[in-house]
JSON list of C-alpha atoms in Angstrom, two decimals:
[
{"chain": "A", "resi": 1, "resn": "MET", "atom": "CA", "xyz": [-40.25, -54.68, -42.96]},
{"chain": "A", "resi": 2, "resn": "SER", "atom": "CA", "xyz": [-36.83, -55.55, -41.41]},
{"chain": "A", "resi": 3, "resn": "GLU", "atom": "CA", "xyz": [-36.20, -56.11, -37.79]},
{"chain": "A", "resi": 4, "resn": "GLN", "atom": "CA", "xyz": [-35.31, -52.32, -36.07]},
{"chain": "A", "resi": 5, "resn": "THR", "atom": "CA", "xyz": [-33.46, -52.97, -33.29]},
{"chain": "A", "resi": 6, "resn": "GLU", "atom": "CA", "xyz": [-31.13, -50.14, -33.34]},
{"chain": "A", "resi": 7, "resn": "LYS", "atom": "CA", "xyz": [-31.91, -46.90, -32.04]},
{"chain": "A", "resi": 8, "resn": "ALA", "atom": "CA", "xyz": [-31.16, -45.73, -36.34]},
{"chain": "A", "resi": 9, "resn": "PHE", "atom": "CA", "xyz": [-33.16, -47.05, -38.54]},
{"chain": "A", "resi": 10, "resn": "GLN", "atom": "CA", "xyz": [-31.27, -49.82, -40.81]},
{"chain": "A", "resi": 11, "resn": "LYS", "atom": "CA", "xyz": [-31.77, -50.63, -44.07]},
{"chain": "A", "resi": 12, "resn": "GLN", "atom": "CA", "xyz": [-29.17, -52.41, -47.02]},
{"chain": "A", "resi": 13, "resn": "PRO", "atom": "CA", "xyz": [-27.54, -49.73, -48.73]},
{"chain": "A", "resi": 14, "resn": "ALA", "atom": "CA", "xyz": [-28.04, -51.07, -52.64]},
{"chain": "A", "resi": 15, "resn": "VAL", "atom": "CA", "xyz": [-32.07, -51.20, -51.95]},
{"chain": "A", "resi": 16, "resn": "PHE", "atom": "CA", "xyz": [-34.08, -48.35, -52.13]},
{"chain": "A", "resi": 17, "resn": "LEU", "atom": "CA", "xyz": [-37.05, -48.55, -50.35]},
{"chain": "A", "resi": 18, "resn": "ASN", "atom": "CA", "xyz": [-39.22, -45.73, -51.45]},
{"chain": "A", "resi": 19, "resn": "LYS", "atom": "CA", "xyz": [-40.83, -47.23, -54.90]},
{"chain": "A", "resi": 20, "resn": "LYS", "atom": "CA", "xyz": [-43.72, -45.76, -56.10]},
{"chain": "A", "resi": 21, "resn": "ARG", "atom": "CA", "xyz": [-47.22, -48.43, -55.86]},
{"chain": "A", "resi": 22, "resn": "GLN", "atom": "CA", "xyz": [-49.98, -48.34, -58.03]},
{"chain": "A", "resi": 23, "resn": "ILE", "atom": "CA", "xyz": [-53.20, -47.03, -57.02]},
{"chain": "A", "resi": 24, "resn": "GLY", "atom": "CA", "xyz": [-56.14, -49.74, -56.89]},
{"chain": "A", "resi": 25, "resn": "THR", "atom": "CA", "xyz": [-53.31, -52.77, -57.28]},
{"chain": "A", "resi": 26, "resn": "GLY", "atom": "CA", "xyz": [-54.26, -54.00, -54.21]},
{"chain": "A", "resi": 27, "resn": "GLN", "atom": "CA", "xyz": [-51.28, -56.39, -53.88]},
{"chain": "A", "resi": 28, "resn": "LYS", "atom": "CA", "xyz": [-48.23, -55.94, -52.20]},
{"chain": "A", "resi": 29, "resn": "GLY", "atom": "CA", "xyz": [-44.99, -57.06, -53.43]},
{"chain": "A", "resi": 30, "resn": "LYS", "atom": "CA", "xyz": [-42.07, -58.92, -52.24]},
{"chain": "A", "resi": 31, "resn": "GLU", "atom": "CA", "xyz": [-39.66, -57.94, -50.13]},
{"chain": "A", "resi": 32, "resn": "ILE", "atom": "CA", "xyz": [-36.51, -56.90, -52.00]},
{"chain": "A", "resi": 33, "resn": "ARG", "atom": "CA", "xyz": [-33.62, -58.30, -50.82]},
{"chain": "A", "resi": 34, "resn": "TRP", "atom": "CA", "xyz": [-29.82, -58.26, -51.58]},
{"chain": "A", "resi": 35, "resn": "THR", "atom": "CA", "xyz": [-27.28, -60.55, -51.23]},
{"chain": "A", "resi": 36, "resn": "LYS", "atom": "CA", "xyz": [-24.14, -62.05, -52.58]},
{"chain": "A", "resi": 37, "resn": "ASN", "atom": "CA", "xyz": [-21.43, -64.83, -53.46]},
{"chain": "A", "resi": 38, "resn": "VAL", "atom": "CA", "xyz": [-18.57, -64.19, -51.33]},
{"chain": "A", "resi": 39, "resn": "GLY", "atom": "CA", "xyz": [-16.66, -66.64, -52.81]},
{"chain": "A", "resi": 40, "resn": "LEU", "atom": "CA", "xyz": [-13.82, -69.00, -51.43]},
{"chain": "A", "resi": 41, "resn": "GLY", "atom": "CA", "xyz": [-16.25, -72.06, -51.86]},
{"chain": "A", "resi": 42, "resn": "ILE", "atom": "CA", "xyz": [-18.45, -70.76, -49.07]},
{"chain": "A", "resi": 43, "resn": "LYS", "atom": "CA", "xyz": [-22.45, -70.93, -49.67]},
{"chain": "A", "resi": 44, "resn": "THR", "atom": "CA", "xyz": [-24.60, -68.05, -49.05]},
{"chain": "A", "resi": 45, "resn": "PRO", "atom": "CA", "xyz": [-26.75, -69.39, -45.65]},
{"chain": "A", "resi": 46, "resn": "ARG", "atom": "CA", "xyz": [-30.48, -69.96, -45.98]},
{"chain": "A", "resi": 47, "resn": "GLU", "atom": "CA", "xyz": [-30.98, -67.30, -44.05]},
{"chain": "A", "resi": 48, "resn": "ALA", "atom": "CA", "xyz": [-29.04, -64.50, -45.73]},
{"chain": "A", "resi": 49, "resn": "ILE", "atom": "CA", "xyz": [-31.56, -64.71, -48.37]},
{"chain": "A", "resi": 50, "resn": "GLU", "atom": "CA", "xyz": [-35.09, -65.63, -46.84]},
{"chain": "A", "resi": 51, "resn": "GLY", "atom": "CA", "xyz": [-33.94, -63.34, -43.08]},
{"chain": "A", "resi": 52, "resn": "THR", "atom": "CA", "xyz": [-34.93, -59.99, -42.91]},
{"chain": "A", "resi": 53, "resn": "TYR", "atom": "CA", "xyz": [-32.19, -59.07, -40.61]},
{"chain": "A", "resi": 54, "resn": "ILE", "atom": "CA", "xyz": [-29.99, -56.12, -41.71]},
{"chain": "A", "resi": 55, "resn": "ASP", "atom": "CA", "xyz": [-26.92, -56.30, -40.65]},
{"chain": "A", "resi": 56, "resn": "LYS", "atom": "CA", "xyz": [-24.21, -53.87, -42.70]},
{"chain": "A", "resi": 57, "resn": "LYS", "atom": "CA", "xyz": [-20.95, -55.89, -41.60]},
{"chain": "A", "resi": 58, "resn": "CYS", "atom": "CA", "xyz": [-22.04, -59.20, -43.06]},
{"chain": "A", "resi": 59, "resn": "PRO", "atom": "CA", "xyz": [-20.15, -60.55, -46.09]},
{"chain": "A", "resi": 60, "resn": "PHE", "atom": "CA", "xyz": [-23.37, -62.08, -47.12]},
{"chain": "A", "resi": 61, "resn": "THR", "atom": "CA", "xyz": [-26.21, -58.96, -47.23]},
{"chain": "A", "resi": 62, "resn": "GLY", "atom": "CA", "xyz": [-23.73, -56.38, -46.26]},
{"chain": "A", "resi": 63, "resn": "ASP", "atom": "CA", "xyz": [-20.97, -54.60, -47.70]},
{"chain": "A", "resi": 64, "resn": "VAL", "atom": "CA", "xyz": [-17.64, -56.19, -46.66]},
{"chain": "A", "resi": 65, "resn": "SER", "atom": "CA", "xyz": [-15.89, -58.09, -48.80]},
{"chain": "A", "resi": 66, "resn": "ILE", "atom": "CA", "xyz": [-13.60, -61.46, -47.59]},
{"chain": "A", "resi": 67, "resn": "ARG", "atom": "CA", "xyz": [-10.29, -60.74, -47.68]},
{"chain": "A", "resi": 68, "resn": "GLY", "atom": "CA", "xyz": [-6.79, -62.90, -47.56]},
{"chain": "A", "resi": 69, "resn": "ARG", "atom": "CA", "xyz": [-7.28, -66.03, -45.89]},
{"chain": "A", "resi": 70, "resn": "LEU", "atom": "CA", "xyz": [-9.55, -67.98, -43.51]},
{"chain": "A", "resi": 71, "resn": "LEU", "atom": "CA", "xyz": [-8.11, -68.09, -39.65]},
{"chain": "A", "resi": 72, "resn": "ARG", "atom": "CA", "xyz": [-9.00, -71.03, -37.25]},
{"chain": "A", "resi": 73, "resn": "GLY", "atom": "CA", "xyz": [-8.86, -70.72, -33.07]},
{"chain": "A", "resi": 74, "resn": "THR", "atom": "CA", "xyz": [-11.13, -71.38, -30.49]},
{"chain": "A", "resi": 75, "resn": "ILE", "atom": "CA", "xyz": [-13.55, -68.91, -28.93]},
{"chain": "A", "resi": 76, "resn": "ASN", "atom": "CA", "xyz": [-11.76, -67.07, -25.70]},
{"chain": "A", "resi": 77, "resn": "ASN", "atom": "CA", "xyz": [-14.56, -64.50, -25.14]},
{"chain": "A", "resi": 78, "resn": "MET", "atom": "CA", "xyz": [-17.92, -63.82, -26.24]},
{"chain": "A", "resi": 79, "resn": "LYS", "atom": "CA", "xyz": [-19.08, -61.12, -23.74]},
{"chain": "A", "resi": 80, "resn": "MET", "atom": "CA", "xyz": [-19.45, -58.06, -26.62]},
{"chain": "A", "resi": 81, "resn": "LYS", "atom": "CA", "xyz": [-22.39, -57.46, -28.70]},
{"chain": "A", "resi": 82, "resn": "ARG", "atom": "CA", "xyz": [-22.06, -59.51, -32.10]},
{"chain": "A", "resi": 83, "resn": "THR", "atom": "CA", "xyz": [-18.38, -59.35, -31.15]},
{"chain": "A", "resi": 84, "resn": "LEU", "atom": "CA", "xyz": [-16.28, -62.65, -30.19]},
{"chain": "A", "resi": 85, "resn": "THR", "atom": "CA", "xyz": [-12.53, -63.10, -29.34]},
{"chain": "A", "resi": 86, "resn": "ILE", "atom": "CA", "xyz": [-10.57, -65.95, -31.14]},
{"chain": "A", "resi": 87, "resn": "ARG", "atom": "CA", "xyz": [-7.27, -67.57, -29.65]},
{"chain": "A", "resi": 88, "resn": "ARG", "atom": "CA", "xyz": [-4.81, -68.15, -32.39]},
{"chain": "A", "resi": 89, "resn": "ASP", "atom": "CA", "xyz": [-2.19, -70.10, -31.07]},
{"chain": "A", "resi": 90, "resn": "TYR", "atom": "CA", "xyz": [0.96, -70.85, -32.85]},
{"chain": "A", "resi": 91, "resn": "LEU", "atom": "CA", "xyz": [4.96, -72.03, -32.49]},
{"chain": "A", "resi": 92, "resn": "HIS", "atom": "CA", "xyz": [7.94, -69.05, -33.26]},
{"chain": "A", "resi": 93, "resn": "TYR", "atom": "CA", "xyz": [10.94, -70.96, -33.78]},
{"chain": "A", "resi": 94, "resn": "ILE", "atom": "CA", "xyz": [13.75, -69.47, -32.08]},
{"chain": "A", "resi": 95, "resn": "LYS", "atom": "CA", "xyz": [17.45, -69.91, -34.25]},
{"chain": "A", "resi": 96, "resn": "LYS", "atom": "CA", "xyz": [19.99, -69.54, -31.66]},
{"chain": "A", "resi": 97, "resn": "TYR", "atom": "CA", "xyz": [18.46, -72.69, -29.38]},
{"chain": "A", "resi": 98, "resn": "ASN", "atom": "CA", "xyz": [17.28, -74.34, -32.46]},
{"chain": "A", "resi": 99, "resn": "ARG", "atom": "CA", "xyz": [13.35, -74.82, -30.76]},
{"chain": "A", "resi": 100, "resn": "PHE", "atom": "CA", "xyz": [9.98, -73.49, -30.55]},
{"chain": "A", "resi": 101, "resn": "GLU", "atom": "CA", "xyz": [8.15, -71.23, -28.23]},
{"chain": "A", "resi": 102, "resn": "LYS", "atom": "CA", "xyz": [4.79, -71.45, -28.11]},
{"chain": "A", "resi": 103, "resn": "ARG", "atom": "CA", "xyz": [2.88, -67.77, -28.67]},
{"chain": "A", "resi": 104, "resn": "HIS", "atom": "CA", "xyz": [-0.48, -66.65, -29.15]},
{"chain": "A", "resi": 105, "resn": "LYS", "atom": "CA", "xyz": [-2.74, -64.12, -30.71]},
{"chain": "A", "resi": 106, "resn": "ASN", "atom": "CA", "xyz": [-5.85, -62.95, -29.71]},
{"chain": "A", "resi": 107, "resn": "ILE", "atom": "CA", "xyz": [-8.39, -61.21, -33.22]},
{"chain": "A", "resi": 108, "resn": "SER", "atom": "CA", "xyz": [-11.29, -60.18, -32.95]},
{"chain": "A", "resi": 109, "resn": "ALA", "atom": "CA", "xyz": [-13.86, -61.04, -35.43]},
{"chain": "A", "resi": 110, "resn": "HIS", "atom": "CA", "xyz": [-17.87, -60.17, -36.13]},
{"chain": "A", "resi": 111, "resn": "VAL", "atom": "CA", "xyz": [-20.54, -62.48, -34.92]},
{"chain": "A", "resi": 112, "resn": "PHE", "atom": "CA", "xyz": [-22.89, -62.92, -38.44]},
{"chain": "A", "resi": 113, "resn": "THR", "atom": "CA", "xyz": [-26.43, -62.73, -37.53]},
{"chain": "A", "resi": 114, "resn": "CYS", "atom": "CA", "xyz": [-26.61, -65.54, -40.76]},
{"chain": "A", "resi": 115, "resn": "VAL", "atom": "CA", "xyz": [-24.81, -67.87, -39.04]},
{"chain": "A", "resi": 116, "resn": "PRO", "atom": "CA", "xyz": [-26.05, -70.33, -36.48]}
]
């Protein structure tokens, strides 16, 4: 069975858990796990395919999709559970003075269980 660490029962929405068993066969089937290829040149991690965790916000085993572009930044804060804050620095051009000024944005991101 999967790792049940939350108060509510965790399951993958695409997997039916109550399969009828045949009496007398005596064999236990392999755990059914649903994974997907997210594209963008990203390989599905081995932990996502073989693991037992349940994370509905994981793009490999959950029902969220990666949209837009992949962003880079520095990790600013990791105090929240399964969430981190990323600081993205960029330059903003000011036309009047013909110069750039430094600016930044803090973005919250989900930490996947399958990514080390």
